[in-house]
mmCIF file of C-alpha atoms in Angstrom:
data_model
loop_
_atom_site.group_PDB
_atom_site.id
_atom_site.type_symbol
_atom_site.label_atom_id
_atom_site.label_comp_id
_atom_site.label_asym_id
_atom_site.label_seq_id
_atom_site.Cartn_x
_atom_site.Cartn_y
_atom_site.Cartn_z
ATOM 1 C CA MET A 1 0.166 0.139 0.021
ATOM 2 C CA ASP A 2 3.001 2.285 0.829
ATOM 3 C CA ASN A 3 3.842 2.501 -3.052
ATOM 4 C CA SER A 4 0.469 3.749 -4.149
ATOM 5 C CA VAL A 5 0.485 6.760 -6.474
ATOM 6 C CA PHE A 6 -1.853 8.283 -4.005
ATOM 7 C CA ASN A 7 0.578 8.102 -1.186
ATOM 8 C CA PRO A 8 1.879 11.827 -0.687
ATOM 9 C CA ASN A 9 5.265 9.942 0.742
ATOM 10 C CA GLN A 10 5.506 7.946 -2.492
ATOM 11 C CA GLN A 11 4.935 11.087 -4.543
ATOM 12 C CA VAL A 12 7.792 12.663 -3.024
ATOM 13 C CA GLU A 13 10.248 10.254 -4.100
ATOM 14 C CA ASP A 14 8.922 9.187 -7.554
ATOM 15 C CA LEU A 15 8.419 11.906 -10.244
ATOM 16 C CA SER A 16 5.753 9.415 -12.109
ATOM 17 C CA SER A 17 3.674 8.906 -9.098
ATOM 18 C CA LYS A 18 3.317 12.766 -8.860
ATOM 19 C CA ILE A 19 2.583 13.026 -12.566
ATOM 20 C CA VAL A 20 -0.012 10.301 -12.283
ATOM 21 C CA SER A 21 -1.695 12.373 -9.327
ATOM 22 C CA GLY A 22 -1.413 15.381 -11.311
ATOM 23 C CA LEU A 23 -3.651 14.061 -14.320
ATOM 24 C CA GLU A 24 -6.076 12.481 -11.801
ATOM 25 C CA ARG A 25 -6.690 16.167 -10.464
ATOM 26 C CA VAL A 26 -7.184 17.505 -13.865
ATOM 27 C CA SER A 27 -9.390 14.637 -14.830
ATOM 28 C CA GLU A 28 -11.542 15.915 -11.460
ATOM 29 C CA VAL A 29 -11.584 19.338 -12.939
ATOM 30 C CA PHE A 30 -13.037 17.822 -16.368
ATOM 31 C CA LYS A 31 -15.597 15.880 -14.584
ATOM 32 C CA VAL A 32 -16.745 19.104 -12.501
ATOM 33 C CA LEU A 33 -17.008 21.310 -15.534
ATOM 34 C CA LEU A 34 -19.179 18.880 -17.412
ATOM 35 C CA TRP A 35 -21.351 17.878 -14.266
ATOM 36 C CA GLU A 36 -22.200 21.776 -13.959
ATOM 37 C CA LYS A 37 -23.072 22.034 -17.709
ATOM 38 C CA ALA A 38 -25.052 18.942 -17.294
ATOM 39 C CA LYS A 39 -27.010 20.481 -14.349
ATOM 40 C CA GLN A 40 -27.591 23.442 -16.364
ATOM 41 C CA VAL A 41 -29.222 21.875 -19.252
ATOM 42 C CA GLY A 42 -30.962 19.066 -17.667
ATOM 43 C CA LEU A 43 -29.073 16.074 -19.159
ATOM 44 C CA SER A 44 -26.438 13.633 -17.812
ATOM 45 C CA PRO A 45 -22.950 14.165 -18.426
ATOM 46 C CA ILE A 46 -22.713 11.076 -20.896
ATOM 47 C CA GLN A 47 -25.646 12.274 -22.705
ATOM 48 C CA ILE A 48 -23.778 15.648 -23.420
ATOM 49 C CA GLN A 49 -20.636 13.686 -24.329
ATOM 50 C CA ILE A 50 -22.534 11.788 -26.706
ATOM 51 C CA LEU A 51 -24.258 14.629 -28.437
ATOM 52 C CA ILE A 52 -20.762 16.295 -28.647
ATOM 53 C CA PHE A 53 -19.308 13.573 -30.090
ATOM 54 C CA VAL A 54 -22.053 12.931 -32.677
ATOM 55 C CA ALA A 55 -21.766 16.652 -33.640
ATOM 56 C CA TYR A 56 -18.174 16.453 -34.694
ATOM 57 C CA HIS A 57 -17.527 12.990 -36.029
ATOM 58 C CA LYS A 58 -18.276 11.229 -39.075
ATOM 59 C CA GLN A 59 -21.498 9.022 -39.519
ATOM 60 C CA ASP A 60 -19.655 5.676 -39.221
ATOM 61 C CA LEU A 61 -18.478 6.355 -36.049
ATOM 62 C CA CYS A 62 -22.020 7.568 -34.616
ATOM 63 C CA ASN A 63 -23.522 4.153 -33.673
ATOM 64 C CA VAL A 64 -24.207 2.161 -30.379
ATOM 65 C CA SER A 65 -21.056 -0.384 -31.041
ATOM 66 C CA HIS A 66 -18.659 2.649 -31.862
ATOM 67 C CA LEU A 67 -20.104 4.829 -28.920
ATOM 68 C CA ALA A 68 -19.464 1.871 -26.258
ATOM 69 C CA LYS A 69 -16.107 1.518 -27.292
ATOM 70 C CA GLU A 70 -15.418 5.262 -27.459
ATOM 71 C CA PHE A 71 -16.797 5.919 -23.810
ATOM 72 C CA ASN A 72 -15.699 2.316 -22.249
ATOM 73 C CA VAL A 73 -19.357 1.560 -21.388
ATOM 74 C CA THR A 74 -21.449 -1.401 -22.501
ATOM 75 C CA LYS A 75 -23.662 -1.480 -25.469
ATOM 76 C CA PRO A 76 -26.753 -1.709 -23.345
ATOM 77 C CA THR A 77 -25.699 1.435 -21.508
ATOM 78 C CA ILE A 78 -25.193 3.348 -24.439
ATOM 79 C CA SER A 79 -28.552 2.019 -26.018
ATOM 80 C CA ASP A 80 -30.353 3.315 -22.896
ATOM 81 C CA VAL A 81 -28.735 6.907 -23.314
ATOM 82 C CA VAL A 82 -29.813 6.740 -27.119
ATOM 83 C CA LYS A 83 -33.424 5.944 -26.176
ATOM 84 C CA ILE A 84 -33.440 9.027 -23.527
ATOM 85 C CA LEU A 85 -31.948 11.195 -26.453
ATOM 86 C CA ASP A 86 -34.135 10.059 -28.679
ATOM 87 C CA LYS A 87 -37.238 10.610 -26.552
ATOM 88 C CA LYS A 88 -36.205 14.221 -26.080
ATOM 89 C CA GLN A 89 -35.992 14.595 -29.469
ATOM 90 C CA LEU A 90 -32.238 15.380 -29.567
ATOM 91 C CA ILE A 91 -31.297 12.779 -32.149
ATOM 92 C CA LEU A 92 -32.358 10.958 -35.277
ATOM 93 C CA LYS A 93 -31.801 7.472 -35.829
ATOM 94 C CA ASP A 94 -30.670 6.460 -39.441
ATOM 95 C CA TYR A 95 -31.441 2.848 -40.562
ATOM 96 C CA SER A 96 -29.960 3.308 -44.267
ATOM 97 C CA SER A 97 -27.241 0.822 -43.510
ATOM 98 C CA SER A 98 -26.984 -2.653 -45.026
ATOM 99 C CA ASP A 99 -27.781 -4.203 -41.566
ATOM 100 C CA SER A 100 -31.359 -3.516 -40.668
ATOM 101 C CA ARG A 101 -30.902 -3.917 -36.917
ATOM 102 C CA SER A 102 -28.387 -1.190 -36.781
ATOM 103 C CA TYR A 103 -28.504 2.377 -37.249
ATOM 104 C CA SER A 104 -26.120 5.477 -37.061
ATOM 105 C CA ILE A 105 -27.145 8.576 -35.089
ATOM 106 C CA HIS A 106 -27.558 12.322 -36.274
ATOM 107 C CA LEU A 107 -28.490 15.394 -34.159
ATOM 108 C CA SER A 108 -32.026 16.670 -34.647
ATOM 109 C CA GLN A 109 -32.472 20.725 -34.868
ATOM 110 C CA LEU A 110 -32.805 20.395 -31.374
ATOM 111 C CA GLY A 111 -30.005 18.369 -30.670
ATOM 112 C CA LYS A 112 -27.718 21.052 -32.713
ATOM 113 C CA GLN A 113 -29.197 23.768 -30.375
ATOM 114 C CA THR A 114 -28.402 21.682 -27.421
ATOM 115 C CA VAL A 115 -24.661 21.156 -28.495
ATOM 116 C CA SER A 116 -24.231 25.007 -29.138
ATOM 117 C CA GLY A 117 -24.939 25.484 -25.430
ATOM 118 C CA THR A 118 -22.747 22.906 -24.003
ATOM 119 C CA TYR A 119 -19.831 22.164 -26.172
ATOM 120 C CA ASP A 120 -17.924 24.963 -24.439
ATOM 121 C CA PHE A 121 -18.043 23.232 -21.152
ATOM 122 C CA ALA A 122 -14.415 22.806 -20.940
ATOM 123 C CA ASN A 123 -13.529 26.350 -21.855
ATOM 124 C CA PRO A 124 -12.256 27.199 -18.222
ATOM 125 C CA LEU A 125 -9.593 24.395 -18.368
ATOM 126 C CA LYS A 126 -8.720 25.674 -21.871
ATOM 127 C CA GLN A 127 -8.320 29.388 -20.647
ATOM 128 C CA GLN A 128 -5.606 27.967 -18.247
ATOM 129 C CA VAL A 129 -3.910 25.904 -20.719
ATOM 130 C CA ASP A 130 -3.937 28.859 -23.245
ATOM 131 C CA LYS A 131 -1.529 30.804 -20.727
ATOM 132 C CA PHE A 132 1.567 28.290 -21.460
ATOM 133 C CA LYS A 133 4.106 29.461 -23.698
ATOM 134 C CA GLU A 134 4.034 28.115 -26.961
ATOM 135 C CA THR A 135 6.980 25.698 -26.422
ATOM 136 C CA GLU A 136 5.813 24.520 -23.153
ATOM 137 C CA LEU A 137 2.525 23.685 -24.719
ATOM 138 C CA GLU A 138 4.541 21.694 -27.750
ATOM 139 C CA ASP A 139 6.454 19.633 -24.673
ATOM 140 C CA ILE A 140 3.064 19.126 -22.828
ATOM 141 C CA PHE A 141 1.281 17.914 -25.960
ATOM 142 C CA LYS A 142 4.086 15.438 -27.239
ATOM 143 C CA THR A 143 4.351 13.958 -23.765
ATOM 144 C CA LEU A 144 0.476 13.640 -23.984
ATOM 145 C CA SER A 145 -0.168 12.106 -27.312
ATOM 146 C CA GLU A 146 2.528 9.505 -26.695
ATOM 147 C CA LEU A 147 1.194 8.561 -23.460
ATOM 148 C CA ILE A 148 -2.191 7.925 -24.930
ATOM 149 C CA PHE A 149 -0.484 6.026 -27.646
ATOM 150 C CA LYS A 150 1.080 4.232 -25.132
ATOM 151 C CA LEU A 151 -2.241 3.579 -23.177
ATOM 152 C CA ASN A 152 -4.023 2.452 -26.345
ATOM 153 C CA GLN A 153 -1.273 -0.393 -27.387
ATOM 154 C CA ASN A 154 -1.553 -1.901 -23.935
ATOM 155 C CA GLY A 155 -5.312 -2.061 -23.860
ATOM 156 C CA THR A 156 -6.187 0.553 -21.356
ATOM 157 C CA LEU A 157 -7.396 2.996 -24.008
ATOM 158 C CA THR A 158 -9.850 0.995 -26.601
ATOM 159 C CA VAL A 159 -10.397 3.756 -28.748
ATOM 160 C CA GLN A 160 -7.668 6.096 -30.335
ATOM 161 C CA ARG A 161 -7.255 7.929 -33.374
ATOM 162 C CA THR A 162 -3.915 9.438 -33.281
ATOM 163 C CA CYS A 163 -1.427 9.477 -35.943
ATOM 164 C CA PHE A 164 0.931 6.884 -34.097
ATOM 165 C CA GLY A 165 -1.689 4.537 -34.684
ATOM 166 C CA CYS A 166 -2.730 5.369 -38.282
ATOM 167 C CA LYS A 167 -1.820 3.484 -41.380
ATOM 168 C CA TYR A 168 -0.623 6.981 -43.089
ATOM 169 C CA TYR A 169 1.939 7.345 -40.513
ATOM 170 C CA GLN A 170 5.802 7.020 -40.871
ATOM 171 C CA LYS A 171 8.808 7.356 -38.963
ATOM 172 C CA GLN A 172 11.807 8.376 -40.929
ATOM 173 C CA ASP A 173 14.502 8.611 -39.057
ATOM 174 C CA THR A 174 13.758 11.025 -36.334
ATOM 175 C CA THR A 175 10.911 12.667 -38.320
ATOM 176 C CA ASP A 176 6.997 12.113 -38.153
ATOM 177 C CA TYR A 177 5.515 12.007 -41.720
ATOM 178 C CA CYS A 178 1.974 11.635 -42.809
ATOM 179 C CA GLY A 179 1.506 9.585 -46.057
ATOM 180 C CA LEU A 180 -1.966 10.897 -46.828
ATOM 181 C CA LEU A 181 -1.174 14.613 -45.994
ATOM 182 C CA GLU A 182 2.397 13.890 -47.801
ATOM 183 C CA LYS A 183 4.131 16.271 -45.303
ATOM 184 C CA GLU A 184 6.565 16.239 -42.561
ATOM 185 C CA LEU A 185 4.749 16.378 -39.165
ATOM 186 C CA LEU A 186 5.857 18.732 -36.300
ATOM 187 C CA ASN A 187 5.218 17.505 -32.746
ATOM 188 C CA LYS A 188 2.518 20.169 -32.528
ATOM 189 C CA ASP A 189 0.609 18.650 -36.045
ATOM 190 C CA ILE A 190 0.326 15.336 -34.482
ATOM 191 C CA ARG A 191 -3.510 14.520 -34.228
ATOM 192 C CA LEU A 192 -5.333 12.969 -31.226
ATOM 193 C CA ASP A 193 -8.348 12.597 -33.009
ATOM 194 C CA CYS A 194 -8.029 12.535 -37.111
ATOM 195 C CA PRO A 195 -10.844 12.738 -38.992
ATOM 196 C CA GLU A 196 -8.988 10.668 -41.684
ATOM 197 C CA PHE A 197 -7.577 8.079 -39.118
ATOM 198 C CA GLU A 198 -7.368 4.564 -40.531
ATOM 199 C CA GLU A 199 -5.838 1.771 -38.498
ATOM 200 C CA LYS A 200 -2.711 0.240 -39.179
ATOM 201 C CA SER A 201 -3.633 -3.590 -40.252
#
């Protein structure tokens, strides 16, 4: 028990533990901001997250199966959330795929209005991040993007659409390169959620 990352004595001696503890605090801020917005609009946090996801991602990612992976919950949980959003007339179901049992989700007009009032919930956090110097931001992002990729590689994060896991990504000596964009990628060019992402086979 002494070597827990949550033990302040462990943190004194181990920088990794201190960083993990810091990430936990940042995640708490995210949860608090999301809950505050949820209370204001009368939705649950997961309902807001799904609406925002559907608003900004391509149609083939907006179905129950993918949303369950995206948010690390079960398909029945997502189905229940979708039922509520449908009942509140915030989404539309599109059954036009070849599998008649599955459907993709679109925002209704009311859903779009709701997103326009909720998508900014993380802005207080962004405002603080914006205060770092550009070079500091690039260093933070480089470390964060590599951490996200490693967590995906070991199975902790089930979904990621970052350059490092994409079939178009190449490492040329010490240079990152995108075969789709046909250009060298600087650290700040690495994407965490790329619309053109295609998983390496």
